[in-house]
Amino acid sequence: MQKYENSLEFAKKKDCEDVLRDIRERFCIQENTIYMDGNSLGLCSKDAKEALYHVIDMWEKHGIGIWDIEDSKYFLYQKVLGEKLAQLINADGDEVTVMTNTTINIHQGISTFYKPTQDRYKILVDDLNFPTDRYAVDSQVRLKGYDPKDAVKVIKSSDGNFISEDSIIEGMTEDVALILLPSVLYRSAQLLDMERITKEAHKRGIIIGWDLCHSIGAIPHDFKNINPDFAVWCNYKYLSAGPGAIAGFYINKSHFEKEPGLAGWHGNNKDTQFKLLNEFDHEQNAHGWQTGTQPLFSMAPLEGVLNIYHEVGMEKIRAKSLDLTAYLMELVDERLVKYGYKIGNPREDHNRGGHVCLEHEEAYRICKALKDHGIVPDYREPNVIRLAPVPLYVSFEEVFRLVEILEEIAINGEYEQYSNKRTLVV
Ligand SMILES: *Cc1c(COP(=O)(O)O)cnc(C)c1O
């Protein structure tokens, strides 16, 4: 069934009808560049820049007084941002905070919840998650004296692209204490049914945490229904909060009284924090999981860009994202499959994330050629070109042009002039 037409006029018409088309101007679009890498590092926006410059100005003007101005906004900045982020996943405002990076937040979540006993000591993961999640899990079981080979239960993909939800659920045996899974797989863009998996885990008394790195800002989540125990994510991918931006942390309100695994003075109750007592009295909400002083400069851009997200709303963002990726897939089927390209992501809307996973034997060298044509793709071993048409700043016309260039590169074989030697950041 064809929904789209293979012509530049059609792409332009889609852009005219696009309800998000004016939002693109809020972003700093690079000249002569088609940016398809927003799932690795989202583009800078004018709103993010302004928010950051404002904080620098306030520091310049007030010195240490920055903590008090604007009703202590910056002393409580993690609350301001937590409230705003919570809306993207339909969580309560105080169930979300921002701190450190995703990896440390995984350590925070696991060290809070992982209380292994003789019979129940395993952590369940999948073999397609981003490696840092696995490194964190392995080190957490080692800290408790276990061997990851025994205590980390890995659900294997049968084809290297997808994870079967049924096999995850079958893996929830009585020796499993905790589960950590990605909402969307970073390579194949498979979106897991988080609600189903979470409910199955809870039926068996297993704690479950989700890594939203590849869905936050691309897919709306309904945490009131999913109801997981904890979640983590980075804010620099789709959400465009800047390189190394502060990360997100969600903890279900039913766990607010739990002792944080990694404690620090900024997790203390605000009323007594500056009494500087030796006893830790942690705040009974997500901010109780804070550790040290919050890095304002890695937070401010997030405030700026979240204003854009709130203006638009996640529903419209997801609708355009699905439209863009469906359009891209249809053009691939029509024009590129005959040149050895293959779609490696799920096709259905309900289990497809925000990017298209385009496979090709020569993916690495094709990515190099794409860059010389002003296209920023993202290569993932061994054969994947990830293409993320971020709905806030990518147009249908750009998707059309991307496909034309992918076709041209394959026809004239120009990728052959590039070396296959990998660089530091592929
Ligand atoms: C991008 C990504 C990370 C990044 O972790 P940081 O600690 O923020 O660098 C972690 N997990 C997944 C699944 C990711 O996609």
Coordinates of C-alpha atoms and ligand atoms in Angstrom, one line a residue, residues 101-104 106 129-130 132-133 182 186 211 213-214 234 236-237 247, ligand 1:
N101 CA 25.0 10.9 33.2
T102 CA 23.0 7.8 32.1
T103 CA 25.6 5.4 33.2
I104 CA 25.9 6.8 36.7
I106 CA 22.0 3.2 36.1
N129 CA 21.5 -3.0 24.7
F130 CA 24.1 -0.2 24.5
T132 CA 27.6 1.0 28.9
D133 CA 24.4 -0.4 30.4
P182 CA 16.1 -0.3 26.7
Y186 CA 19.8 1.7 19.7
D211 CA 16.7 3.0 29.7
C213 CA 17.9 7.0 25.8
H214 CA 16.5 6.3 22.4
C234 CA 20.3 11.0 28.5
Y236 CA 21.5 15.0 24.5
K237 CA 20.0 12.7 21.8
A247 CA 20.8 13.0 32.4
Ligands
LIG1 C1 23.3 6.9 24.5 C2 23.1 5.8 25.5 C3 23.7 5.9 26.7 C4 24.7 7.0 27.1 O1 25.1 6.9 28.4 P1 25.9 8.2 29.0 O2 26.3 7.7 30.3 O3 24.9 9.3 29.1 O4 27.0 8.5 28.1 C5 23.4 4.8 27.6 N1 22.6 3.9 27.3 C6 21.9 3.8 26.1 C7 21.0 2.7 25.8 C8 22.2 4.8 25.2 O5 21.6 4.8 24.0

